[in-house]
XYZ file of C-alpha atoms in Angstrom:
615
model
C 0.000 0.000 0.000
C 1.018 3.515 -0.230
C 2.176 5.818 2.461
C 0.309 9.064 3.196
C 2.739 12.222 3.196
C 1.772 12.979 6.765
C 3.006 9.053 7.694
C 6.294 9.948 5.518
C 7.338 12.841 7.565
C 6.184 10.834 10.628
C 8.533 8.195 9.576
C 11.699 10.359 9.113
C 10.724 12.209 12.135
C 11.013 8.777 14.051
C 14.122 7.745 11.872
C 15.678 10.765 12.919
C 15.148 10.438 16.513
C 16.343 7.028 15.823
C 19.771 7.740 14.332
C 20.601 10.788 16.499
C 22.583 8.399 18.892
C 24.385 6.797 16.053
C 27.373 7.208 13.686
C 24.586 6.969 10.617
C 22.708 10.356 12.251
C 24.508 12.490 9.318
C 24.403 9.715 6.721
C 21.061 9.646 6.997
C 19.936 12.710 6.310
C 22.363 13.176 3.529
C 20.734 13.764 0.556
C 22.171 11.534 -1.716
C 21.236 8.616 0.480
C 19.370 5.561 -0.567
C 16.655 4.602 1.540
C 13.756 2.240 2.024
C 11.445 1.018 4.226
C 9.914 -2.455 5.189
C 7.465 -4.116 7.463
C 8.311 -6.926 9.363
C 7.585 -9.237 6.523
C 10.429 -7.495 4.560
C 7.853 -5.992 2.103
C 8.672 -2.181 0.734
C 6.447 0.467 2.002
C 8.870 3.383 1.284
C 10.961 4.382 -1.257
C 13.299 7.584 -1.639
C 13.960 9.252 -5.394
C 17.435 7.719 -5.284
C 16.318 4.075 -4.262
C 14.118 4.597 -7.138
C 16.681 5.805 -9.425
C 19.376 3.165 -8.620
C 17.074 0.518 -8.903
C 15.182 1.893 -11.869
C 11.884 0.727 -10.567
C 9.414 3.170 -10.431
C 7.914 4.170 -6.735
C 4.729 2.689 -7.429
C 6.291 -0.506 -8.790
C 8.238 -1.323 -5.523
C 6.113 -0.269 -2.940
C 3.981 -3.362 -1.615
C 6.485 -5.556 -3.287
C 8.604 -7.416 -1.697
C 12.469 -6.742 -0.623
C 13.864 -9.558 -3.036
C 12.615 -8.189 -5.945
C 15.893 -6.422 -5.866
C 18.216 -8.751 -4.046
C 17.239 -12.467 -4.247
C 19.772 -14.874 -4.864
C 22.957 -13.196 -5.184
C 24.362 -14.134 -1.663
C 24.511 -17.495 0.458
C 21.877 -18.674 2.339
C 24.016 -18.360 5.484
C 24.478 -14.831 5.149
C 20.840 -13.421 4.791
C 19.805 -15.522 7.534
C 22.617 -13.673 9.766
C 21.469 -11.177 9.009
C 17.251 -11.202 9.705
C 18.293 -12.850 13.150
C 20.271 -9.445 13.683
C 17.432 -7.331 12.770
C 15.213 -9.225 13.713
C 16.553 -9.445 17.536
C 16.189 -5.136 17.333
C 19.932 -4.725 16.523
C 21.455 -2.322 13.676
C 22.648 -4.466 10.425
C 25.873 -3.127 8.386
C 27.072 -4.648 5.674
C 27.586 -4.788 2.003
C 24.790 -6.107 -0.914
C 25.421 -7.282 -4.399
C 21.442 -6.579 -6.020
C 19.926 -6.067 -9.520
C 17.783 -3.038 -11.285
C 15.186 -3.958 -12.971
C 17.006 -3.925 -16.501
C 19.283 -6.759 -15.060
C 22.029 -3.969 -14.021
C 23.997 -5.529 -10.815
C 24.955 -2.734 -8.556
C 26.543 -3.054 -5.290
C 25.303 -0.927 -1.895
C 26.891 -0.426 1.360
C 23.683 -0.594 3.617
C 22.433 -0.254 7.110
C 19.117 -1.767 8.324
C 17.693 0.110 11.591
C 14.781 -1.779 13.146
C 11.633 0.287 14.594
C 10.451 -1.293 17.841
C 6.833 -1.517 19.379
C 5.593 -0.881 23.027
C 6.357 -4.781 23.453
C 10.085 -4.206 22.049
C 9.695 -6.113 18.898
C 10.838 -4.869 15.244
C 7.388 -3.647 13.049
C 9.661 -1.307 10.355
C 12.787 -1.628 8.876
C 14.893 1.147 7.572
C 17.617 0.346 5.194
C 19.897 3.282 4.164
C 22.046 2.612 1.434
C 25.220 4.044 -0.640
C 26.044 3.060 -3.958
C 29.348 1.226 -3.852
C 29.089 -0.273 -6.958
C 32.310 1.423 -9.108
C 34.382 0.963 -5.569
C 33.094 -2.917 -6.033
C 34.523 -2.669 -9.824
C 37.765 -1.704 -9.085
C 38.377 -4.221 -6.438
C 37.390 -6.868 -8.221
C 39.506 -5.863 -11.315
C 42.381 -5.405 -8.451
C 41.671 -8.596 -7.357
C 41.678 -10.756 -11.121
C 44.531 -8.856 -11.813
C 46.128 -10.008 -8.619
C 45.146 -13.580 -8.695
C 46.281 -13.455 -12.745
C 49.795 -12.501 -11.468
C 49.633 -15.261 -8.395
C 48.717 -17.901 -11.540
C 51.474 -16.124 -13.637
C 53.910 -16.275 -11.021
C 53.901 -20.636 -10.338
C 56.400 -22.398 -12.324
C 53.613 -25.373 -12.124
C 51.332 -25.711 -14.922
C 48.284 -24.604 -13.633
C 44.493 -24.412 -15.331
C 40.564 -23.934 -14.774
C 38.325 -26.616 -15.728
C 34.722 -26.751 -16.163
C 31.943 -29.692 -15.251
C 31.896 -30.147 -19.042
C 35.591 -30.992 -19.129
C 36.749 -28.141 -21.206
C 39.837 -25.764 -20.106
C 38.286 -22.051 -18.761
C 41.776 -20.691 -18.015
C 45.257 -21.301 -17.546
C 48.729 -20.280 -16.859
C 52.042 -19.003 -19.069
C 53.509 -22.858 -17.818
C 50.347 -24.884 -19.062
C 51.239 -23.108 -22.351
C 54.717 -23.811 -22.400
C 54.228 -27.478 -21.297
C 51.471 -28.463 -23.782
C 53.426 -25.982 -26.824
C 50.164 -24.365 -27.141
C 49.026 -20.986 -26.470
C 46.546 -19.581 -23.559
C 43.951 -18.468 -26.390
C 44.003 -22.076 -28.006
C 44.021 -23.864 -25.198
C 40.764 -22.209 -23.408
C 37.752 -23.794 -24.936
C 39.340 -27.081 -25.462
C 39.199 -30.684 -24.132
C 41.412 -31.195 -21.123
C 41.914 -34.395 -21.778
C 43.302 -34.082 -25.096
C 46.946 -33.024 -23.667
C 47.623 -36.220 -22.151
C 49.484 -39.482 -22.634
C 46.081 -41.369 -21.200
C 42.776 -39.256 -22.011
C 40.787 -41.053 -20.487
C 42.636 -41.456 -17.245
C 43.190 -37.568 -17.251
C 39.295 -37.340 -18.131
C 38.595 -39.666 -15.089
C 40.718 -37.647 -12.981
C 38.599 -34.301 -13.239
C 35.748 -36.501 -12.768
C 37.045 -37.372 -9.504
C 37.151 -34.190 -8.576
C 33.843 -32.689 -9.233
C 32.852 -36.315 -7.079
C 34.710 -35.914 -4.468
C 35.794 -32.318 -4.215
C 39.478 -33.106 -4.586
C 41.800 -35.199 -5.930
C 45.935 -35.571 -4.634
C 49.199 -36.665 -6.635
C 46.904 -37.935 -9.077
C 49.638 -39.176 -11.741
C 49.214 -37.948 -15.286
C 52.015 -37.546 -18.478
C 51.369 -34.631 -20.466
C 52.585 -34.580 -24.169
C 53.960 -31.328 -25.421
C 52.887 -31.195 -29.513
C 56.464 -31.612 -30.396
C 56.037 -35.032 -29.013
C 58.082 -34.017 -25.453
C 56.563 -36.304 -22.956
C 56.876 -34.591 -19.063
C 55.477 -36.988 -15.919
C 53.360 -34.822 -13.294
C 51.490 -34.963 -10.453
C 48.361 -33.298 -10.498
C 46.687 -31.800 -7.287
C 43.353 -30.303 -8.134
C 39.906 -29.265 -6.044
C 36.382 -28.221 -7.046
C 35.978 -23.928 -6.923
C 32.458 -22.554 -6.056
C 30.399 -19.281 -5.983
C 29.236 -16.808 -3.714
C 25.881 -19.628 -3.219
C 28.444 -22.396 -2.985
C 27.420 -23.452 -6.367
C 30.199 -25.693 -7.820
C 31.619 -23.611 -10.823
C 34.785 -25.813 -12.068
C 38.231 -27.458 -11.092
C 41.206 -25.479 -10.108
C 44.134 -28.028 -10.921
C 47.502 -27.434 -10.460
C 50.536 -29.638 -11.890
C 54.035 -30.586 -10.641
C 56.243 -31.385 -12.818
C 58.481 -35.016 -11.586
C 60.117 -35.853 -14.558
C 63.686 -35.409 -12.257
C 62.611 -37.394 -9.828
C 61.008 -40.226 -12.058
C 64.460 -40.099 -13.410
C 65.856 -40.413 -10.645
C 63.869 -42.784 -9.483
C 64.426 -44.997 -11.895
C 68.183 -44.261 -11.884
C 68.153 -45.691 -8.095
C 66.020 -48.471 -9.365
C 68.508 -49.080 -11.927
C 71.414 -49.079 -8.927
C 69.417 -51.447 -6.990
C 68.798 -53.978 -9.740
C 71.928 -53.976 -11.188
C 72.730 -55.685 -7.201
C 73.639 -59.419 -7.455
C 72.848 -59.485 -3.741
C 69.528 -60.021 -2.816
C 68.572 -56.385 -1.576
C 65.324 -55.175 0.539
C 63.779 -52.585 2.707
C 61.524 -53.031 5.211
C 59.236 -50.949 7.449
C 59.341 -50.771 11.083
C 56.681 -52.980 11.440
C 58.454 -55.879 9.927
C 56.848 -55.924 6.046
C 58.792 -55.607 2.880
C 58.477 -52.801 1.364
C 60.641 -53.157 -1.445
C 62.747 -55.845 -3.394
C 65.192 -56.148 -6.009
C 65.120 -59.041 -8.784
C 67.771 -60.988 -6.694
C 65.466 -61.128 -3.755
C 62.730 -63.014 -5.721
C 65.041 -65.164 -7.339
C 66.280 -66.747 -3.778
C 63.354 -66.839 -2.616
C 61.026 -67.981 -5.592
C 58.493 -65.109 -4.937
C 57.816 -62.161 -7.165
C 58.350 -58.924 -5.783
C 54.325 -57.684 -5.918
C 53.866 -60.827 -3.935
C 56.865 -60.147 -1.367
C 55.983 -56.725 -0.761
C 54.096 -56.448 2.065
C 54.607 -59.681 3.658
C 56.712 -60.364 6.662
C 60.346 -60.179 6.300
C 60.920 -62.833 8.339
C 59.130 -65.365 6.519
C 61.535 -66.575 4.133
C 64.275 -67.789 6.456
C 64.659 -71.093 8.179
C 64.842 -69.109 11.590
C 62.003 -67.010 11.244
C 62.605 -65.870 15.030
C 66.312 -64.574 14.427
C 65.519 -63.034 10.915
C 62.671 -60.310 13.341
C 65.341 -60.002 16.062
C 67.835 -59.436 13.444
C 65.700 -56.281 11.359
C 64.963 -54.641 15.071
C 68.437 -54.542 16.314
C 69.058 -51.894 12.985
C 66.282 -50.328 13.974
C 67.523 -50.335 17.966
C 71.221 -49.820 16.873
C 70.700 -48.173 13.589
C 72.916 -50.659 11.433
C 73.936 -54.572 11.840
C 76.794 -56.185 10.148
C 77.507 -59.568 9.151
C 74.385 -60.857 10.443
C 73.847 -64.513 9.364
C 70.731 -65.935 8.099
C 69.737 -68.809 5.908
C 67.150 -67.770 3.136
C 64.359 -70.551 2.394
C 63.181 -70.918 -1.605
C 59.721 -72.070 -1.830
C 60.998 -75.329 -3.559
C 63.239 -75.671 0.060
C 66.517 -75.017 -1.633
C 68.163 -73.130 0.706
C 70.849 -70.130 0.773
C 73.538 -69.020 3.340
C 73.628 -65.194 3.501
C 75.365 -62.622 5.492
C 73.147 -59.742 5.783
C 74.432 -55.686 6.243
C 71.664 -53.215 7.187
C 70.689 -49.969 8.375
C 68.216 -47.545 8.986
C 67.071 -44.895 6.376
C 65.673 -41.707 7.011
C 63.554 -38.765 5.734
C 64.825 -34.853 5.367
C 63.823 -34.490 8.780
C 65.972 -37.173 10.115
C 62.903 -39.634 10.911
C 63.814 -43.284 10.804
C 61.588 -44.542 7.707
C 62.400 -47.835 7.461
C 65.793 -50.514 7.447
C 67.570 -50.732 3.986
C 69.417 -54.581 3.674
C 71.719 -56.363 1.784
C 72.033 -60.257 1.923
C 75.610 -61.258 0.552
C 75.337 -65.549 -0.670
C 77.871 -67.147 1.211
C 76.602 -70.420 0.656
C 80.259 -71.036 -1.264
C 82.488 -69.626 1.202
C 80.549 -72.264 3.623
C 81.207 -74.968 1.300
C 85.122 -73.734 0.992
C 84.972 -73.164 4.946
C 84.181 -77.204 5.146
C 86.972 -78.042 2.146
C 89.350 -75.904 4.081
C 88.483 -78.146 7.311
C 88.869 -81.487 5.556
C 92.231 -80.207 3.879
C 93.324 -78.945 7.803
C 92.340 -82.378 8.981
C 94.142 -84.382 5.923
C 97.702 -81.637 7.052
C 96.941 -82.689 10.211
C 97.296 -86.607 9.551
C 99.812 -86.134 6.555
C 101.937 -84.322 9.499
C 101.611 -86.930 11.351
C 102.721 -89.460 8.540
C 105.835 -86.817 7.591
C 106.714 -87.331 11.571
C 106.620 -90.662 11.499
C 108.700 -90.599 8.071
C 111.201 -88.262 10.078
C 111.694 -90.780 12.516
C 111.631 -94.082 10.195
C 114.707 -92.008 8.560
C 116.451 -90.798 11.215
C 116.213 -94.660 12.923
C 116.008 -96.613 10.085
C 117.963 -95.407 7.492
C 120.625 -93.829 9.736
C 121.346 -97.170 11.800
C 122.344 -98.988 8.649
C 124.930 -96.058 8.102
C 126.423 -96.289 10.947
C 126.766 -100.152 10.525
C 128.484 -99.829 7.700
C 130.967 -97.067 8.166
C 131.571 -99.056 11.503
C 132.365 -102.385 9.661
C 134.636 -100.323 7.261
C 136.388 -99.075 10.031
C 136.499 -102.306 12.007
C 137.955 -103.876 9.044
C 140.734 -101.198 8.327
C 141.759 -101.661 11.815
C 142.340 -105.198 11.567
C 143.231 -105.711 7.935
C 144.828 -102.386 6.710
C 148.047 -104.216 6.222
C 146.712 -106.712 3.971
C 145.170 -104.229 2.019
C 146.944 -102.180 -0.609
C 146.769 -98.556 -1.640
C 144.150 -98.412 -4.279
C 141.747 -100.894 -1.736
C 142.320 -98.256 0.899
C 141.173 -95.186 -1.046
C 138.227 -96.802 -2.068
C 137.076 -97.655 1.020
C 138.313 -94.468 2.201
C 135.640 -93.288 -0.265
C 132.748 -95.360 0.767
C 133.048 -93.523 4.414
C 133.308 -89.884 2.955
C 129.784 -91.232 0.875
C 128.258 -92.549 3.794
C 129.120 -89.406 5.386
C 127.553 -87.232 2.761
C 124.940 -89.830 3.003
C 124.454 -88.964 6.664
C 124.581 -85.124 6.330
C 121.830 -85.547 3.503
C 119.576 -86.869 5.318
C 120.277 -84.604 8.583
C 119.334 -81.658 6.173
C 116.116 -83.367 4.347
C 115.494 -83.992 8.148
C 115.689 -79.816 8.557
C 113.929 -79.728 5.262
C 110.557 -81.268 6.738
C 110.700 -79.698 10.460
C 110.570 -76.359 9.150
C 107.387 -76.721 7.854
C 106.214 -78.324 11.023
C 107.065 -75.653 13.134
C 104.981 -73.390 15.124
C 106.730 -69.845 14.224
C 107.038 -67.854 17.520
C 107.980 -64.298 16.131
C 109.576 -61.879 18.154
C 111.862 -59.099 17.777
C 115.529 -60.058 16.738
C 118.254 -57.871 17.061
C 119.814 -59.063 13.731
C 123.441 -57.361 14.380
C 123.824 -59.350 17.498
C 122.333 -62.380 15.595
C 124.990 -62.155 12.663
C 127.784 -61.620 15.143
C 126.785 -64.695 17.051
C 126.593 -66.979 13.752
C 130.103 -65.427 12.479
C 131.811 -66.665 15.934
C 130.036 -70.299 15.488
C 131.489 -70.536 11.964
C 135.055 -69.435 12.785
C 136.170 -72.487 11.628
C 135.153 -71.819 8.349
C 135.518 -68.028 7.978
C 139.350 -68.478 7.292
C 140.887 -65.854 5.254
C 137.459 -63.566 4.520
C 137.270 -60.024 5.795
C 133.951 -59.652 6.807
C 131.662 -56.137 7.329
C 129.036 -55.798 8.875
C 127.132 -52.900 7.753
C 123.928 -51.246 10.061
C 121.312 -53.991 10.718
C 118.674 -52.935 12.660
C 115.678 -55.311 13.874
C 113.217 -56.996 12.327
C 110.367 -59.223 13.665
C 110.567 -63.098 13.029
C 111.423 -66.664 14.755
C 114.945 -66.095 15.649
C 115.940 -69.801 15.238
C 114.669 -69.981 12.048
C 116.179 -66.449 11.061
C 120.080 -67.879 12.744
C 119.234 -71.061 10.007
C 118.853 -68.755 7.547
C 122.219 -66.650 7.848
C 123.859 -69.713 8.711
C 123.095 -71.396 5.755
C 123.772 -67.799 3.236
C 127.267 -66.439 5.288
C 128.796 -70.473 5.498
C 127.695 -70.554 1.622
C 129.920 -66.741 0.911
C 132.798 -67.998 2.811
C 132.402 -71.547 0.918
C 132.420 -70.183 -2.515
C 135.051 -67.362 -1.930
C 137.961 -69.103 -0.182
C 139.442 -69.317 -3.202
C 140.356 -65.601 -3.904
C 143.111 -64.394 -2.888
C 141.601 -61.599 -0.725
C 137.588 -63.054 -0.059
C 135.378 -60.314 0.737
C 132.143 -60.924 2.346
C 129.683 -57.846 3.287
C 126.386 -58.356 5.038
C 123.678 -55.475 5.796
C 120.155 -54.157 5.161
C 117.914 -51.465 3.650
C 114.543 -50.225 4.257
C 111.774 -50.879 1.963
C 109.066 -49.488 3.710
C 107.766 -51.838 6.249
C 110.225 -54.277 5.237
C 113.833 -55.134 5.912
C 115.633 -56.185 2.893
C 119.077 -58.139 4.037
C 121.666 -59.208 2.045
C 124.863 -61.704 2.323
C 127.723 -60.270 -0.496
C 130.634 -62.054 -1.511
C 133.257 -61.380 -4.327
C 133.113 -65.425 -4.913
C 132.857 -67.505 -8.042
C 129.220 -65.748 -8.150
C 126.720 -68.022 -10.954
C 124.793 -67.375 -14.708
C 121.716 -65.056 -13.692
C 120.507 -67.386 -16.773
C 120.394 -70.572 -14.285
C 119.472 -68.237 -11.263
C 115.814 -69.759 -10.940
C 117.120 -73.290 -9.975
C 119.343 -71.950 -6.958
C 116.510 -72.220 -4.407
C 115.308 -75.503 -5.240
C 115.951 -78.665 -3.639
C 119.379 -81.064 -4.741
C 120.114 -77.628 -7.697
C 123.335 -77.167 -7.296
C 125.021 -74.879 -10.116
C 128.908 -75.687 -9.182
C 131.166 -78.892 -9.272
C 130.341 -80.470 -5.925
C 134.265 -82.017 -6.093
C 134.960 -79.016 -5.891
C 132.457 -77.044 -3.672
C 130.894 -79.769 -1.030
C 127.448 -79.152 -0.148
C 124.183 -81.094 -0.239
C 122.193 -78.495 -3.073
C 119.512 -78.198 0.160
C 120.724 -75.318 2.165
C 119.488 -72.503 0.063
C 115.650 -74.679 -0.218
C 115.715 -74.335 3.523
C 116.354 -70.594 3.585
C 113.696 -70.228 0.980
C 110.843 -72.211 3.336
C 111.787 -70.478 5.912
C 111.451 -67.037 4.586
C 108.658 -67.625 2.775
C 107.217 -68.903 6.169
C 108.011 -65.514 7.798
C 105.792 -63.797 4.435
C 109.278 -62.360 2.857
C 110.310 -63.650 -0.148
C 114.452 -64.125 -1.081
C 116.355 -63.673 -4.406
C 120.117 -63.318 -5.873
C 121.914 -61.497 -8.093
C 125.453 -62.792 -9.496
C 127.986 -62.695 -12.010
C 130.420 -65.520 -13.148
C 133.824 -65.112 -11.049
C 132.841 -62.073 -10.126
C 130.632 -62.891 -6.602
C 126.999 -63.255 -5.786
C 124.447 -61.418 -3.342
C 121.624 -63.208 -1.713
C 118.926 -61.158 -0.515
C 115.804 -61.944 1.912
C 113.135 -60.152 3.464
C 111.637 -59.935 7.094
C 109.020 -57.303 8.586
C 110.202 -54.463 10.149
C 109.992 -53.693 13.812
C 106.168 -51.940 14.470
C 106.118 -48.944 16.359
């Protein structure tokens, strides 16, 4: 109905009074305010020329009508009813309204609704006073697109709009440079058509008008050049002011590096002969290399996710084994035998540890089995060899003493008969029957010595080495006083020494055998030389033993350290061609190794080394 002009002034008489306590007082009596007036139903009973002008509805046309003719629908549910409980409770309303003329213009008013109360304190009128905002509104919002067009512009991620039909509303400066197409060709188009897999890409957006998101959602875009790049797309459903659902904001990460690398680690892992596996801390496999299924028989989808310890004879000490790495953070060595599922089974020596994430949590053990199942097998050879030694020792001892019994006692006998019968027939024997029998002694002694140094020969393999550190000065000086006998005419030196570690009766043996051999084949110069001394060689101690003897062809020099190889006239140089094999056992023994170096008639030097004193 229409309002009398007496009512009108009544009304802004009452408004008046009504504003005078409040910040609107001055606002509303401003002329170029907007103002209208409701019942408590909400429907217009007063209209001011400028309400009438902004909303091009005539006076007549609005009042009786009611309030929505001019603002229905344009804001959520949630928000009108906030505010009719505010006005409706007697309280002022302030707030912004997005509403339409009546030629379909949207114009936006900043607006406060003062409610009129009866004697019983309850709203009958509502006055809403109103200021066109609507070219403020304009600017913000082209502000605000320009600002979200630079957020989109700025992301190095492909990002783009989508709408419930499928087709691409917007997108970035990356989308384009990704797909090789531009902005204006993409927009309009299918989004699916970019893809490796349409229809998984088209399934994807589905998704996410369904469910209102979608996560890491795994798609391979194809660039029109034919430039294939792996992403992960993250996407979610956008809506409007009425929470209507308008399209899919999807954004893309780009994971081609870390497919690659990936793939490189998966490379790394399967290029392992060992069988190779992680597992999480509650026991299951997460992961498995092709070696893993082949000892067990089990394909690696099947293993994963099954209990480690179910593929090993002690299923017990395989769980205790994984949860001391995670306890400890690493095991090593840790032996377990690995059960096929045709019950062929494996000896392995697994190494593990934990592995963690960029914040240092543990995320699970990495471990690597190493086969041993042959170095068992040569563990049990190398037993039955030690126990064969063991009785062949045992044999070579008993040999030892069958020849130093047996075959000795039959020498004696008959160097004793020979001299028994010199004794007693020597006169009735004449000179050439003498020197032959004279001969058979000297062979039965060379018999005898043979046999004392074969005897040498074996023991030194027997032996239990008991190294120590030898003073080798003090030990050459003792063996040059035992062979004074022999030294004769030779000037000896003895050049700086030092110590070196090793079994210091086996080590006399040795010099023994070399300095008796210098003085042997040099007594024939006229002034024999013999020089003995040492130099470092790192850790080692290389002696030597030099004479300026007959010396020997370096041509032949590979037979001097073998057993009976003798390289001189033994009329003329006695010997039993084992001395230098017995300086060559024992060296070797000891880890050193010996050699020589000579010249015919012009001397020889024999050379062996021995570690050098530790610090």
């Amino acid at each position: 109905m229409r309002i009398s002009k007496e009512k009108t002034e009544h009304i802004s008489l009452e408004l008046k009074k009504s504003l005078k306590e409040t910040s609107d007082y001055k606002y509303a009596l401003d002329e170029s305010s907007i103002v209208a007036i409701t019942d408590q139903k909400g429907i217009i009973q007063h209209a001011n020329d400028n309400f009438c002008k902004i909303s091009k509805y005539s006076r007549s046309e609005l009042i009786g009508q009611d309030h929505r003719i001019i603002n229905s629908g344009y804001h959520p549910k949630e928000f009108i009813r906030n505010l009719w409980v505010t006005i409706a409770n007697g309280k002022i309303w302030k707030g912004e309204l997005k509403n339409k003329a009546k030629d379909g213009t949207i114009y936006w008013v900043e607006t406060t609704i003062v409610p009129f109360l009866n004697e019983h304190n309850k709203p009958f009128q509502y006055v809403a006073i109103r200021s066109d905002i609507t070219e403020k509104k304009k600017i913000e919002e082209k502000l605000s697109s320009k600002y979200a067009r630079n957020l989109i512009e700025a992301s190095l991620d492909p990002l783009v709009t989508i709408s419930p039909e499928g087709k691409i509303t917007d997108v970035n400066d990356a989308s384009a440079k990704v797909t090789g197409v531009s902005r204006e060709k993409l927009i309009g188009t299918d989004f699916s058509d970019y893809f490796t897999e349409p229809e998984k890409a088209k399934e994807g957006y589905k998704q996410v008008f369904e469910k209102g998101l979608v996560a890491d959602y795994p798609l391979t875009i194809r660039h029109k050049n034919g430039k294939l790049t792996d992403v992960l797309y993250n996407a979610s459903v956008y809506k409007d002011d009425q929470n209507k659902v308008l399209g899919v904001f999807a954004a893309a990460r780009d994971i081609t590096a870390q497919k690659q690398s990936s793939q490189y680690a998966r490379s790394l892992i399967e290029a392992s002969l060992d069988p190779l596996v992680t597992i999480s801390p509650e026991g299951k496999i997460t992961d498995v290399n092709d070696a893993s299924a082949k000892v067990t028989g089990v394909s690696r989808e099947k293993l994963i996710g099954t209990d480690f310890s179910d593929y090993f004879t002690e299923p017990e000490k395989a769980r205790q084994g994984y949860q001391q790495v995670f306890a400890k953070g690493f095991v090593a060595d840790y032996p377990l035998t690995i059960r096929h599922k045709d019950g062929k089974v494996t000896d392995v020596l697994y190494n593990a540890s934990v592995y963690r994430d960029d914040k240092e949590n543990v995320l699970g053990v990495f471990a690597a089995a190493r086969d041993i199942t042959a170095q068992r097998r040569q563990e049990v050879r190398i037993n039955t060899l030690n126990e064969e030694l063991e009785q062949r020792i045992i044999e070579l001892e008993s040999f030892s003493y069958s020849v130093s019994h047996d075959l000795r006692a039959p020498l004696r006998g008959v160097d004793g008969f020979i001299a028994m019968f010199l004794a007693k027939y020597l006169d009735q024997v004449d000179s050439e029957g003498q020197r032959l029998l004279g001969n058979v002694r000297r062979n039965v002694t060379k018999m005898g010595s043979l046999i004392d140094e074969l005897l040498t020969l074996s023991r030194i393999g027997m032996k239990d080495i008991q190294i120590t550190t030898i003073d080798m000065g003090g030990l050459v000086n003792t063996v040059l006083d035992e062979l004074g006998e022999v030294k004769g005419k030779s000037r000896v030196t003895i050049k700086e020494m030092g110590t070196a570690m090793g079994d210091i009766a086996l080590i006399k043996q040795v010099l023994v055998n070399l300095i008796s051999n210098a003085f042997k084949y040099s007594n024939k110069k006229d002034k024999p030389e013999i020089e003995i001394g040492c130099t470092a060689n790192g850790a080692d101690m290389n002696y030597y033993v030099k004479d300026n003897g007959v010396g020997f062809d370096m041509e032949y020099s590979n037979k001097l350290f073998g057993v009976f190889q003798r390289l001189h006239d033994p009329q003329e140089y006695q010997g039993t061609g084992v001395g230098l094999a017995i300086v060559k056992h024992i060296i070797t023994r000891h880890g050193g190794k010996v050699w020589a170096e000579g010249k015919e008639n012009e001397g020889a030097t024999f050379y062996f080394s021995l570690k050098g004193k530790a610090d």
